[in-house]
Short mmCIF file of C-alpha atoms in Angstrom, two decimals:
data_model
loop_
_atom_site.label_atom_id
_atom_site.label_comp_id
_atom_site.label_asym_id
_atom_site.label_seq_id
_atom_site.Cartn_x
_atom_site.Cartn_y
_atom_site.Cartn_z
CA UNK A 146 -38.76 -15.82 -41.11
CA UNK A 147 -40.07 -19.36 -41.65
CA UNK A 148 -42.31 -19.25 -38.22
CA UNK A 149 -43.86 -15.72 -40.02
CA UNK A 150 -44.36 -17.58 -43.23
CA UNK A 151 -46.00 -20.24 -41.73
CA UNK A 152 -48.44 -18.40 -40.05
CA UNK A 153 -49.36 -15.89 -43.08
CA UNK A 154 -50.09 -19.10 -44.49
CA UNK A 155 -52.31 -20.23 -41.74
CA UNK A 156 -54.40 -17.04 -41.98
CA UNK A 157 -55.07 -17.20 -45.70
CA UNK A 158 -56.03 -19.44 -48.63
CA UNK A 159 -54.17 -17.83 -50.90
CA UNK A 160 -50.53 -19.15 -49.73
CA UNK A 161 -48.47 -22.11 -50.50
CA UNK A 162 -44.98 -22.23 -49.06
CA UNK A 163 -42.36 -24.35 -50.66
CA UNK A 164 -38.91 -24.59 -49.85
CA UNK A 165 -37.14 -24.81 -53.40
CA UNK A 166 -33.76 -25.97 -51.64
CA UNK A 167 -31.13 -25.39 -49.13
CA UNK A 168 -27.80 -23.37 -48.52
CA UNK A 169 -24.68 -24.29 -48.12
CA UNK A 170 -25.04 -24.64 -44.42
CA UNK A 171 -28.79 -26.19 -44.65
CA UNK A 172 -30.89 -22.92 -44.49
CA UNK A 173 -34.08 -23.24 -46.10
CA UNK A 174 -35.08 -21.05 -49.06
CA UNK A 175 -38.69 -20.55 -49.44
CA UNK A 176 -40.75 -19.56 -52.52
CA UNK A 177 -43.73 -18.16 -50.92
CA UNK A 178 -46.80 -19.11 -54.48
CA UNK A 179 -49.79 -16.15 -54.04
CA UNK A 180 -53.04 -16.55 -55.86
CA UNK A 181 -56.73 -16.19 -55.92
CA UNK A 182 -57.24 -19.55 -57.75
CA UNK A 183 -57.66 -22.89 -56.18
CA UNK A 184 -54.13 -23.95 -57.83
CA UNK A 185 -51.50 -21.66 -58.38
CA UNK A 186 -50.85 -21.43 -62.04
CA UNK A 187 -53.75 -22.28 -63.07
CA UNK A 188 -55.15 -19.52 -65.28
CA UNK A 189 -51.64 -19.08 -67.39
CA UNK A 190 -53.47 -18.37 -70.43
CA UNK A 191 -55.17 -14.68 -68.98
CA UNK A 192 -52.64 -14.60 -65.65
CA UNK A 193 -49.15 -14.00 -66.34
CA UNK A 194 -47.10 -14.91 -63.53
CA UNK A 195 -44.15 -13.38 -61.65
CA UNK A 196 -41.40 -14.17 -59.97
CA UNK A 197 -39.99 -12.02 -57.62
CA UNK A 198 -36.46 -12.67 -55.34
CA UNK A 199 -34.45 -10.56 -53.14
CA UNK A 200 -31.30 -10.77 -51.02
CA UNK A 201 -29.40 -12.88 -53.29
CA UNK A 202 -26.90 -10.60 -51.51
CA UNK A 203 -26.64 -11.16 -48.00
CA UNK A 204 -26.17 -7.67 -46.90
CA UNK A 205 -28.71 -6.35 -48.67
CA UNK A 206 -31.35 -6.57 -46.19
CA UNK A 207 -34.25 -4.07 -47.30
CA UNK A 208 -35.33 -6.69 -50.09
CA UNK A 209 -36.31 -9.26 -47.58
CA UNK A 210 -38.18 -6.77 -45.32
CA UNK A 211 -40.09 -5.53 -47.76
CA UNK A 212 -41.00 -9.35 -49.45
CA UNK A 213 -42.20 -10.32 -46.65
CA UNK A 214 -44.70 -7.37 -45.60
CA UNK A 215 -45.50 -7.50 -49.63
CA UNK A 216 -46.36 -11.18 -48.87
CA UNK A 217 -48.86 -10.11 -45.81
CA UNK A 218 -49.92 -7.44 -47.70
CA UNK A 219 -50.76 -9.88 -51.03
CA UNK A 220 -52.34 -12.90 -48.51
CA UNK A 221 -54.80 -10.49 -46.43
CA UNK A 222 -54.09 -6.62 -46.86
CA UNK A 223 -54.56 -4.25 -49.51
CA UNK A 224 -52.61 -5.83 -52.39
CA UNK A 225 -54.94 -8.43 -52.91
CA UNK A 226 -56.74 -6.84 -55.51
CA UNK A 227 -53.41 -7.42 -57.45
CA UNK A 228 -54.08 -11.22 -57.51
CA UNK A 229 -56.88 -10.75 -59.72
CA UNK A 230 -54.55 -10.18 -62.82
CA UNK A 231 -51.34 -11.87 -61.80
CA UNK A 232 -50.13 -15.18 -59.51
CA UNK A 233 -47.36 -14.10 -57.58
CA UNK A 234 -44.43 -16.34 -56.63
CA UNK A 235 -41.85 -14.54 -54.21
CA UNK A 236 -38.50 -15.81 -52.66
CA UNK A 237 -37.73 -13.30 -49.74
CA UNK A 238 -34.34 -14.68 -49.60
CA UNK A 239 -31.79 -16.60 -51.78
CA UNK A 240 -28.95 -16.15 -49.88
CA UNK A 241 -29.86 -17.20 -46.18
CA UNK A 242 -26.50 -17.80 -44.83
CA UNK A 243 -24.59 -14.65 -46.20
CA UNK A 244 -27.97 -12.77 -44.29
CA UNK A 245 -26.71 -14.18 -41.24
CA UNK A 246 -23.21 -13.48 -41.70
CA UNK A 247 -24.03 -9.67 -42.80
CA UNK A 248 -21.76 -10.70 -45.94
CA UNK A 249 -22.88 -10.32 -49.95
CA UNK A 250 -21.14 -13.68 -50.59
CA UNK A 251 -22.74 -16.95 -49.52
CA UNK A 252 -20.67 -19.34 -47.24
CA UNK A 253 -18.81 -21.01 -49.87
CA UNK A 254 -17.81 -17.22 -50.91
CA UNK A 255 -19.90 -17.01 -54.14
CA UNK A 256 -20.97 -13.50 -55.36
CA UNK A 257 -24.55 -15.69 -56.08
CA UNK A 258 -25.38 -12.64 -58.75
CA UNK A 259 -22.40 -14.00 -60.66
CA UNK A 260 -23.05 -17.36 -60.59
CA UNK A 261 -26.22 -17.53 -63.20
CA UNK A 262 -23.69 -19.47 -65.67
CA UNK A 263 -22.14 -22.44 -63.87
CA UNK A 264 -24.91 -22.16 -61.31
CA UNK A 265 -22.56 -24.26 -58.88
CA UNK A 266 -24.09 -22.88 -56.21
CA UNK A 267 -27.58 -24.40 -54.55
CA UNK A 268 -29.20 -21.23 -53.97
CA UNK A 269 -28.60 -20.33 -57.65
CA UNK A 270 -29.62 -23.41 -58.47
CA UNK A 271 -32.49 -23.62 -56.20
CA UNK A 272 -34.07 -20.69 -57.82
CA UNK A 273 -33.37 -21.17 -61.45
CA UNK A 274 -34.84 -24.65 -61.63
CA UNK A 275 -38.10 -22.82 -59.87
CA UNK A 276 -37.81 -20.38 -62.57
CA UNK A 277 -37.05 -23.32 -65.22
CA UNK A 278 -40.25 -25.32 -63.86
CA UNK A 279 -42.82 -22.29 -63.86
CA UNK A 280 -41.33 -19.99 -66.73
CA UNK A 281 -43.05 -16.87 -65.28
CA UNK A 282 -43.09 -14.32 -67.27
CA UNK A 283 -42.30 -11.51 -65.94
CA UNK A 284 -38.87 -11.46 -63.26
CA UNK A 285 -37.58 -8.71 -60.90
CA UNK A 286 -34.25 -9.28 -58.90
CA UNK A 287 -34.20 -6.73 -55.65
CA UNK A 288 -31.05 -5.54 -54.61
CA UNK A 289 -29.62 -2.80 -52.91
CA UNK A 290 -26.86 -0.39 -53.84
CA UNK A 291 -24.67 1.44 -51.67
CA UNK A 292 -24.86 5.05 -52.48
CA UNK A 293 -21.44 5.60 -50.08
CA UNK A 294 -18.82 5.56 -52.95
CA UNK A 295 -15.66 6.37 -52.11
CA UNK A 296 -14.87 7.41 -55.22
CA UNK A 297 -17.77 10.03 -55.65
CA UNK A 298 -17.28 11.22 -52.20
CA UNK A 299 -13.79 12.00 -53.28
CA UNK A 300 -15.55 14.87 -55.24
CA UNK A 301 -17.87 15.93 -52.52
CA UNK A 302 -21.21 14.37 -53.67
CA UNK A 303 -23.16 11.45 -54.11
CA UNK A 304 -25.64 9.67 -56.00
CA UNK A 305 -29.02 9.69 -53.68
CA UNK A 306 -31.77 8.21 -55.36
CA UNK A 307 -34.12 5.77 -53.05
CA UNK A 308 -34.88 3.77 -55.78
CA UNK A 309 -33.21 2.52 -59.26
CA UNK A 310 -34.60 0.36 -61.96
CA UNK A 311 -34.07 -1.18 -65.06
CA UNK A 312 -34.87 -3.44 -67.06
CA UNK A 313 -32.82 -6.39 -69.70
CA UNK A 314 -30.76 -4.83 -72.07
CA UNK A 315 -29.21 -7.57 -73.62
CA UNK A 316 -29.63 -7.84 -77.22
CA UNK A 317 -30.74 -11.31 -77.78
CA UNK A 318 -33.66 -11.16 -76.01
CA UNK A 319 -36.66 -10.19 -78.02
CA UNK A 320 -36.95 -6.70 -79.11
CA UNK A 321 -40.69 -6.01 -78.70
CA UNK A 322 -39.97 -7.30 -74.94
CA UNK A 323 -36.81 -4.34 -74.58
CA UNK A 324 -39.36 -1.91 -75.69
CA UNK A 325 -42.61 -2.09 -73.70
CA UNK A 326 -40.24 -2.67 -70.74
CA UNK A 327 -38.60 0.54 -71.48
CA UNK A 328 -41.15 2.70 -72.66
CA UNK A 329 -43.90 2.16 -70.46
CA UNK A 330 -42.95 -0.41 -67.35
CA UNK A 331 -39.68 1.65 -66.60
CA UNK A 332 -41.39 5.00 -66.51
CA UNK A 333 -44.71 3.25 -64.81
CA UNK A 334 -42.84 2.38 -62.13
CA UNK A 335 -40.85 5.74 -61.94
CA UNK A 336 -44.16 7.81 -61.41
CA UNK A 337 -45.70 5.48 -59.04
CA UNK A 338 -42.53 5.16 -56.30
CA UNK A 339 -42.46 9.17 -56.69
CA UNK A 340 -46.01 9.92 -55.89
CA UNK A 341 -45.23 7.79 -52.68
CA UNK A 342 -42.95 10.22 -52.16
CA UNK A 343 -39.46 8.32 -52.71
CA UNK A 344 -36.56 9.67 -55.17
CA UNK A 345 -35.99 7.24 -58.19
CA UNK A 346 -33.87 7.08 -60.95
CA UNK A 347 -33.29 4.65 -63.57
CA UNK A 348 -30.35 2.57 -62.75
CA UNK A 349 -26.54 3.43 -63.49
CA UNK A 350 -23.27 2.43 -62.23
CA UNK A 351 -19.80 3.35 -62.37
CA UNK A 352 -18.66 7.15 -62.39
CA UNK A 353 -18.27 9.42 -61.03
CA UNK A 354 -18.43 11.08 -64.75
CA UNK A 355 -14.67 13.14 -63.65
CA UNK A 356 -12.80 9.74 -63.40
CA UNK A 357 -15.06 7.01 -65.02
CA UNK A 358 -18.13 6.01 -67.42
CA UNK A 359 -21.80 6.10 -66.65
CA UNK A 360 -23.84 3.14 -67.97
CA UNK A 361 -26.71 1.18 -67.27
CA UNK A 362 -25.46 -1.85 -65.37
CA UNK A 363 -24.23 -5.30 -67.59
CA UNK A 364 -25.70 -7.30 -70.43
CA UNK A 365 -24.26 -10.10 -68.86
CA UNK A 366 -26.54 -13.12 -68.47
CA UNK A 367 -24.65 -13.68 -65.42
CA UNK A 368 -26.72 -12.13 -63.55
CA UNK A 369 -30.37 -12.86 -62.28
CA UNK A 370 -31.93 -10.34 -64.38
CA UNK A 371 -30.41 -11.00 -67.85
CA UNK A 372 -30.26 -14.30 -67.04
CA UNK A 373 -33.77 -15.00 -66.55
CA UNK A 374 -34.39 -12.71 -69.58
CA UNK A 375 -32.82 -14.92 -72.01
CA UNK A 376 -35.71 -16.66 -71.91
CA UNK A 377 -37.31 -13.99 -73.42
CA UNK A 378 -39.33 -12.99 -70.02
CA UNK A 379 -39.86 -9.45 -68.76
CA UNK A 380 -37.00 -9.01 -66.32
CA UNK A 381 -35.92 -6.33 -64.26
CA UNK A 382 -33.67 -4.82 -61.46
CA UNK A 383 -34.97 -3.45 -58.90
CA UNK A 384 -31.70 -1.61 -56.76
CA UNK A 385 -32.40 0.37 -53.25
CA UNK A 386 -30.57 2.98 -52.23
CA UNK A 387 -28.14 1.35 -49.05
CA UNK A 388 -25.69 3.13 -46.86
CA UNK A 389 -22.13 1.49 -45.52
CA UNK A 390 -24.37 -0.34 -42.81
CA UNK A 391 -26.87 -2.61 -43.28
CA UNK A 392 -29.15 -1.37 -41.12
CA UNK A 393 -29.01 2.23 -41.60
CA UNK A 394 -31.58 3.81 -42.00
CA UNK A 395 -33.68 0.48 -42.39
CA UNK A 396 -37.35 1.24 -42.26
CA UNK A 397 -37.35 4.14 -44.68
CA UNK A 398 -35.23 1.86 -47.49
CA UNK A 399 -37.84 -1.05 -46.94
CA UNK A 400 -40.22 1.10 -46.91
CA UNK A 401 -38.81 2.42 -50.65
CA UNK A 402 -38.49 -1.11 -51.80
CA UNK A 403 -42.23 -1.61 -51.06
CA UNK A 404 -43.05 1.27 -52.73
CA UNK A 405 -40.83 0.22 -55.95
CA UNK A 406 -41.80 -3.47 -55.83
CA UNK A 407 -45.79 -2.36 -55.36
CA UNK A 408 -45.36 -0.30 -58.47
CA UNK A 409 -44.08 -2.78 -60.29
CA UNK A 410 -47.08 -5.74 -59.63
CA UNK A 411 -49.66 -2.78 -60.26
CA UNK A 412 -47.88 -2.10 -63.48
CA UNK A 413 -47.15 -5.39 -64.85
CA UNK A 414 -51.17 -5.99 -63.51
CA UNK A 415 -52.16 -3.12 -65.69
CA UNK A 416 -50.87 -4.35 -68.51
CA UNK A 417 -51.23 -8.33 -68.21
CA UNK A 418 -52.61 -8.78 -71.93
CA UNK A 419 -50.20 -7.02 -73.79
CA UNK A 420 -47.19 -8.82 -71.40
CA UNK A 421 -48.77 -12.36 -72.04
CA UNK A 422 -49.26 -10.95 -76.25
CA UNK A 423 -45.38 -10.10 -76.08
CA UNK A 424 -43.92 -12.98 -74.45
CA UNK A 425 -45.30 -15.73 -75.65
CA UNK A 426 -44.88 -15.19 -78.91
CA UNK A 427 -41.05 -14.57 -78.38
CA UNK A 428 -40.94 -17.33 -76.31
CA UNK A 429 -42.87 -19.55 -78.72
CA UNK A 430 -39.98 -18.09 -81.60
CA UNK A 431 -37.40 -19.85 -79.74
CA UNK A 432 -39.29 -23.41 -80.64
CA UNK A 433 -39.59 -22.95 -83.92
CA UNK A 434 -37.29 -24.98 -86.52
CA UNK A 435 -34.87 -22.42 -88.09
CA UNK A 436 -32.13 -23.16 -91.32
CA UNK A 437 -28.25 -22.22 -90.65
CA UNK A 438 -28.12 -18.50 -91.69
CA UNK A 439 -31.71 -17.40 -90.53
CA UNK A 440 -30.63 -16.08 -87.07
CA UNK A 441 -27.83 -14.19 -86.03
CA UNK A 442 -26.30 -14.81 -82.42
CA UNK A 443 -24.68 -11.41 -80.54
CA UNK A 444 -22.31 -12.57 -78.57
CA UNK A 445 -20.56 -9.18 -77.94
CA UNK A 446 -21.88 -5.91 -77.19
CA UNK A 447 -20.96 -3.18 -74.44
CA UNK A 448 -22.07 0.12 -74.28
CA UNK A 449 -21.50 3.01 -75.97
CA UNK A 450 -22.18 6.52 -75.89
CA UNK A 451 -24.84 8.55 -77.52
CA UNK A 452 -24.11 11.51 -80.62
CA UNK A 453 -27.52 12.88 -79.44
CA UNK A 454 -27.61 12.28 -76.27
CA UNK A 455 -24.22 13.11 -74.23
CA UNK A 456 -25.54 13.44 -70.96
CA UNK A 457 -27.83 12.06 -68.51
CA UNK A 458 -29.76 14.44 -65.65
CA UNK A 459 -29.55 13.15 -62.19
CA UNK A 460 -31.49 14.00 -59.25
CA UNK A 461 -31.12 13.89 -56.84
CA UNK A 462 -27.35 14.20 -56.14
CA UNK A 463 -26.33 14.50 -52.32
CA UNK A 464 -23.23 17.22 -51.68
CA UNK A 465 -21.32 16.34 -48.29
CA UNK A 466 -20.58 19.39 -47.44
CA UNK A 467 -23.71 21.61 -47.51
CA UNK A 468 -25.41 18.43 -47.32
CA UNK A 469 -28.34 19.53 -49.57
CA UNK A 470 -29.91 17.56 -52.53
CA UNK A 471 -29.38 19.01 -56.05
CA UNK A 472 -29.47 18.34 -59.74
CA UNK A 473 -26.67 17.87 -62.50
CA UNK A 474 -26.04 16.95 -66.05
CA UNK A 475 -23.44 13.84 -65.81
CA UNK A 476 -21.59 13.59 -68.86
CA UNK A 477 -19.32 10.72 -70.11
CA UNK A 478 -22.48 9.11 -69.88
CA UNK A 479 -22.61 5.72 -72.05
CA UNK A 480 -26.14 4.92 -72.69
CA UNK A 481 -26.39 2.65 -75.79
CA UNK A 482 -25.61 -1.10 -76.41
CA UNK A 483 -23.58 -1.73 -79.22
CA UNK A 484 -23.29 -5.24 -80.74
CA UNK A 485 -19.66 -6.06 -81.50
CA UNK A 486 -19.77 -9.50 -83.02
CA UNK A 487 -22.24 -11.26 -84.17
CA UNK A 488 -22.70 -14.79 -85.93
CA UNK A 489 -25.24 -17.44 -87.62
CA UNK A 490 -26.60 -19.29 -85.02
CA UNK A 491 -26.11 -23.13 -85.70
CA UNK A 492 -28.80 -25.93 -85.81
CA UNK A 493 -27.33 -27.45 -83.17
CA UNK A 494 -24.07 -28.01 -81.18
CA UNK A 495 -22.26 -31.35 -81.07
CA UNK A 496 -19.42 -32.51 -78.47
CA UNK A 497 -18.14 -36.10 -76.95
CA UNK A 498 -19.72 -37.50 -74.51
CA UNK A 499 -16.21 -37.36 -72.61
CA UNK A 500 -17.00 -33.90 -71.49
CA UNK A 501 -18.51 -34.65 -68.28
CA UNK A 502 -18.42 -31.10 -66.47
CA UNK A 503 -20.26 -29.76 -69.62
CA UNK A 504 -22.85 -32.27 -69.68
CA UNK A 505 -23.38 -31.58 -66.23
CA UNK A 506 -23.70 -27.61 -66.69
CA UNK A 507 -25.87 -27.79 -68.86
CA UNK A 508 -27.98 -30.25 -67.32
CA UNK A 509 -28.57 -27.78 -64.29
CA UNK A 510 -29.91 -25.47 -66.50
CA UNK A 511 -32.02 -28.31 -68.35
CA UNK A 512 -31.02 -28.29 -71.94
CA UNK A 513 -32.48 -30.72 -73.46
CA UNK A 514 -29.58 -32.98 -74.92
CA UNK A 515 -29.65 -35.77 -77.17
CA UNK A 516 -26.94 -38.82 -78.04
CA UNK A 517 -25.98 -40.05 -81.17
CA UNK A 518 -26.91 -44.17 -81.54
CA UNK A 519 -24.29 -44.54 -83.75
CA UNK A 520 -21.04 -42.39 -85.70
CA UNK A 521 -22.60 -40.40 -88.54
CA UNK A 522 -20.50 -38.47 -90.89
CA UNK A 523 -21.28 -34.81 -90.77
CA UNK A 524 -20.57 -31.63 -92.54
CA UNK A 525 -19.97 -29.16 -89.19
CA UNK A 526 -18.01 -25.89 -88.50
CA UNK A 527 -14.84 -26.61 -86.27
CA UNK A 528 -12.81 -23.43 -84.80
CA UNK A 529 -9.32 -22.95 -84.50
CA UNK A 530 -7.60 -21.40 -81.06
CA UNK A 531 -5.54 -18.78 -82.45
CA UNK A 532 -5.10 -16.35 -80.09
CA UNK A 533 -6.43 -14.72 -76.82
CA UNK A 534 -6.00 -10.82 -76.48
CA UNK A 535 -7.06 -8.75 -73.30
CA UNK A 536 -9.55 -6.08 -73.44
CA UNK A 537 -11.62 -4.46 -71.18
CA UNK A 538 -15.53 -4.90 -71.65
CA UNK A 539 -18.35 -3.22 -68.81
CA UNK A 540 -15.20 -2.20 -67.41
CA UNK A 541 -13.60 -5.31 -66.79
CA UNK A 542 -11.06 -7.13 -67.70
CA UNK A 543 -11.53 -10.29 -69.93
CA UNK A 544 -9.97 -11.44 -73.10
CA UNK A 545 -10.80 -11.35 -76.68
CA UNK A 546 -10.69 -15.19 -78.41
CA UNK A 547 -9.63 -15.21 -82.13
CA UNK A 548 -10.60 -17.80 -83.82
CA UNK A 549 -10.17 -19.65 -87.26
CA UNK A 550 -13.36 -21.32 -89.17
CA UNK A 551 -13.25 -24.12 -90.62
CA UNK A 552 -15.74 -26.34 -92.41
CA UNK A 553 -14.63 -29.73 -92.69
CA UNK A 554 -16.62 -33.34 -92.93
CA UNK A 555 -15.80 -35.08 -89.60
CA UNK A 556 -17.15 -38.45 -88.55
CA UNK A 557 -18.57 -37.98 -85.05
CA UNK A 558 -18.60 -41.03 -82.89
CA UNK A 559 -21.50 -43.02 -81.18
CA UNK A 560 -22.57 -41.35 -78.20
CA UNK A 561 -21.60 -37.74 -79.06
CA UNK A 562 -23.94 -34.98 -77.91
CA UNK A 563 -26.30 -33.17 -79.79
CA UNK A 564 -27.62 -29.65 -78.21
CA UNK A 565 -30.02 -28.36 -80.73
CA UNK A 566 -30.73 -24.69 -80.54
CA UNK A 567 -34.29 -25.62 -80.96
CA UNK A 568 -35.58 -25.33 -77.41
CA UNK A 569 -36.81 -23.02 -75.05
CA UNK A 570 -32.87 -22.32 -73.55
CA UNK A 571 -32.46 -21.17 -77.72
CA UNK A 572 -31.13 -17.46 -76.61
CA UNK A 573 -28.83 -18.94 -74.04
CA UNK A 574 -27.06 -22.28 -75.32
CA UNK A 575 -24.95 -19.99 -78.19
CA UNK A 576 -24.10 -17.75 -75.61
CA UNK A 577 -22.33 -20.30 -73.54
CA UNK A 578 -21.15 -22.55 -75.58
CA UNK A 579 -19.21 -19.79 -78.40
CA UNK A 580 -16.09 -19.26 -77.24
CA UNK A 581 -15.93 -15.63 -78.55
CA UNK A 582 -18.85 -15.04 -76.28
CA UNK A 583 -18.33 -11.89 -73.57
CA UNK A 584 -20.43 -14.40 -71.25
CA UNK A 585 -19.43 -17.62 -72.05
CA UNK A 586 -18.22 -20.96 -70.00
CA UNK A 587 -14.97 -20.32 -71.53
CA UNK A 588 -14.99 -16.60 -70.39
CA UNK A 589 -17.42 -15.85 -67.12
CA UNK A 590 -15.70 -14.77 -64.30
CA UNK A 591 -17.45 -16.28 -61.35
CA UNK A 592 -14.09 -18.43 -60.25
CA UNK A 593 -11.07 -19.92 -62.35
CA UNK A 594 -11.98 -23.50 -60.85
CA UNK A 595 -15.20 -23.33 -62.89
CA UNK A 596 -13.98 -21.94 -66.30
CA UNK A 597 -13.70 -24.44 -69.61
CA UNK A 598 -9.98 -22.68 -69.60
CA UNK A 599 -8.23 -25.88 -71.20
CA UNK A 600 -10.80 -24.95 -74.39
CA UNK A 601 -8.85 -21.90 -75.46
CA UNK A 602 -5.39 -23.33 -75.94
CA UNK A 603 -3.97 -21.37 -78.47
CA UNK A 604 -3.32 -23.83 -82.20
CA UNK A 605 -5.93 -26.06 -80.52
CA UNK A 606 -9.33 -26.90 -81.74
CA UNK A 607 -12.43 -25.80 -80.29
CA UNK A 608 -14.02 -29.47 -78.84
CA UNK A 609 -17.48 -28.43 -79.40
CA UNK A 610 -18.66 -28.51 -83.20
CA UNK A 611 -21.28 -26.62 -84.91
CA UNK A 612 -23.50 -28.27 -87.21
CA UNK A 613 -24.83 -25.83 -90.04
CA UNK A 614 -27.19 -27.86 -91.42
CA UNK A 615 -30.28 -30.24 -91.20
CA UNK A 616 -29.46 -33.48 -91.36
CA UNK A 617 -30.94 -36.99 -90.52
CA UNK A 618 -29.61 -38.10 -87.33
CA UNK A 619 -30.29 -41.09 -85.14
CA UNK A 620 -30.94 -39.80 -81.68
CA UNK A 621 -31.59 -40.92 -78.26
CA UNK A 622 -33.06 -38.66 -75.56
CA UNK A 623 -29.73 -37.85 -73.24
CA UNK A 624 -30.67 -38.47 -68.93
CA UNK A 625 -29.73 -35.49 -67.19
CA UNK A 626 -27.68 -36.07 -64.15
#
């Protein structure tokens, strides 16, 4: 893969290769940066610019192919027209070492789509501080899904679109964003890959509808998609159709995932000025100063189903046994996100500066950070551990943290942390740091090793404080590690 980089890059000046880290075992990852301009980047204010990366599962193969014929195709084929409206930054391959294992898990046996939270990982790492340093904004995560379910074959048929996408559906993330995405990229994209003559659907998992829901895939911003999108960025999944072997079947899937991926970059292309009008404006929201009680946080939702709109049509559907394509109406279909808590967002977060692992997390996803000079005497909001309760969210299991509020004056000593919601990472810090949230460091379900488990104690208090109100604070500028 590198030795074809390497010599697209020798053929064109439009290419810069640079590897943005290493695996576990020393693999390189390259970002592979595509434009028409002498310096990538350069035009941000009439370019937007993308970022897209595949194979963060290493047995998904068909995303890889098809980045790197995109990235011929961008450098000195027929795509190049595309890098007139956008620069184009691609990563063929997050997960190197699970691709050479055949394995979805990389060698240190990280699901690397669940790891967007603690990002303990390098690869995850690798490619959100290349997101973090560019802040492209539009995202697409390639995937593949394997259509073999045991559990629909039970009932004879199969799902057998080529092609699934979707876009964020979080509810954090700026509403103007959820809606251009899903009213015209989504169904861009959809007419596009089926005039090339692929099936396409918009993405669902679970069912079949006889035994289990239908929904949309996660609001979790555990994953690359949402978890890029809490930036308020134009994020999507982009999920080909895989069978139980990795290479079954190969050329027609990559040849799908072109055809998705090249709808996409004409789409987004299409409509650069109204993407650029709608995210930077959201993004710009994030920066501005806010008083305690202006914004709300949702820090649960899940989905729910719709009074008017019970059922979803698929097609194409695969039966086994006449093996023939056909359509159906799948019911206990769950299409709508429903917030189920919500709370006022806080100016800004305070904890000691004891808590080493959480300085650390949140350093790899560079939040700014701040330490007091000195102990101040604050009015903050301090929870109470009173009890966790297990439910079942997305359809699995995590637990429900009930908490007690209380607002007490504290004096907080010199050298205590300050995280101010005030900052690009705005959307995101609440969402880790509330210990009610479905997606939390307290809660996210990447590994018990890396959970903030000794937070929920029940009858303890909650170490990190939420301060309500401005207040005159001296500050110094906290080093990340």
């Amino acid at each position: 893969m590198m030795a074809y980089l390497k010599k697209i890059d020798s053929l064109s000046d439009k290419v810069q290769i640079e590897v943005i880290g290493k695996s576990v075992e020393s693999r390189q990852i390259p970002a592979v940066m595509l434009s028409e301009d002498k310096v990538f980047g350069s035009c941000r204010g009439v370019k937007p610019v993308v970022l897209i990366f595949a194979t963060q599962h290493g047995d998904e193969p068909s995303g890889k192919e098809a980045a790197l014929i995109l990235i011929r195709e961008l450098a000195t084929g027929s795509l190049q027209d595309v890098l007139k409206e956008l620069d184009v930054f691609i990563v063929p391959l997050v997960n190197p070492d699970g691709a050479a294992k055949d394995t979805r898990r990389n060698a240190n046996d990280m699901d690397l789509n669940r790891n967007h939270v603690v990002l303990s990982e390098p690869e995850s790492l690798a490619l959100h501080t290349l997101f973090l340093k560019w802040m492209p904004e539009v995202v697409v995560d390639v995937h593949e899904s394997n259509c073999m379910s045991n559990r629909w074959l039970r009932l004879g048929y199969r799902k057998n679109a080529e092609e699934m996408f979707d876009c964020v559906s979080n509810l954090n993330i700026s509403p103007a964003i959820l809606k251009f995405s899903m009213d015209v990229v989504v169904p861009e994209v959809e007419q596009l890959v089926k005039a090339d003559g692929f099936t396409f659907h918009r993405y669902i998992v679970g069912g079949p509808p006889e035994e289990r829901r239908i929904r949309h895939s996660t609001t979790n911003i555990n994953d690359g998609r949402q978890s890029t999108g809490i930036y308020n960025t134009f994020s999507f999944i982009l999920e080909g159709q895989k069978y139980s072997g990795s290479v079954d079947n190969i050329e027609r899937r990559t040849a799908g995932q072109i055809s998705a991926i090249t709808a996409f970059l004409k789409t987004i292309a299409k409509y650069r000025e109204k993407v650029l009008s709608v995210a930077r404006p959201a993004r710009q929201k994030l920066l501005e100063q806010r008083s305690s009680g202006e914004d709300v946080v949702h820090i649960q939702m899940d989905y729910v189903a719709d009074p008017e709109r019970k059922t979803t049509t698929m097609y194409p559907l695969y039966d086994v046994n006449s093996q023939k394509k056909f359509e159906k109406e799948l019911g206990n279909y769950t299409p709508l996100v429903k917030i189920k808590k919500s709370i006022k967002k806080p100016i800004a977060y305070i904890f000691s500066k004891n808590e080493r692992r959480l300085i650390e997390l949140l350093s790899r996803h560079q939040i700014e950070m701040y330490c007091l000079k000195k102990d101040a005497k604050l009015k903050v909001e301090e929870y109470k551990i009173l009890s966790l309760i297990p439910i079942t969210e997305e359809d699995k299991r995590g637990e429900d943290v009930e908490v007690k509020v209380q607002t007490k004056d504290v004096t907080v000593e010199d050298g205590s942390v300050v995280v101010f919601l005030r900052q690009r990472a705005g959307n995101l810090i609440p969402l880790l740091l509330e210990p009610q949230s479905n997606w939390g460091i307290c809660t996210e379900r990447s590994g018990r090793k890396y959970h903030f488990r000794q937070y929920l104690k029940e009858g303890r208090q909650y170490p990190i404080l939420r301060l309500m109100q401005p207040v005159e604070l001296g500050l110094k500028k906290c080093e990340r590690n």
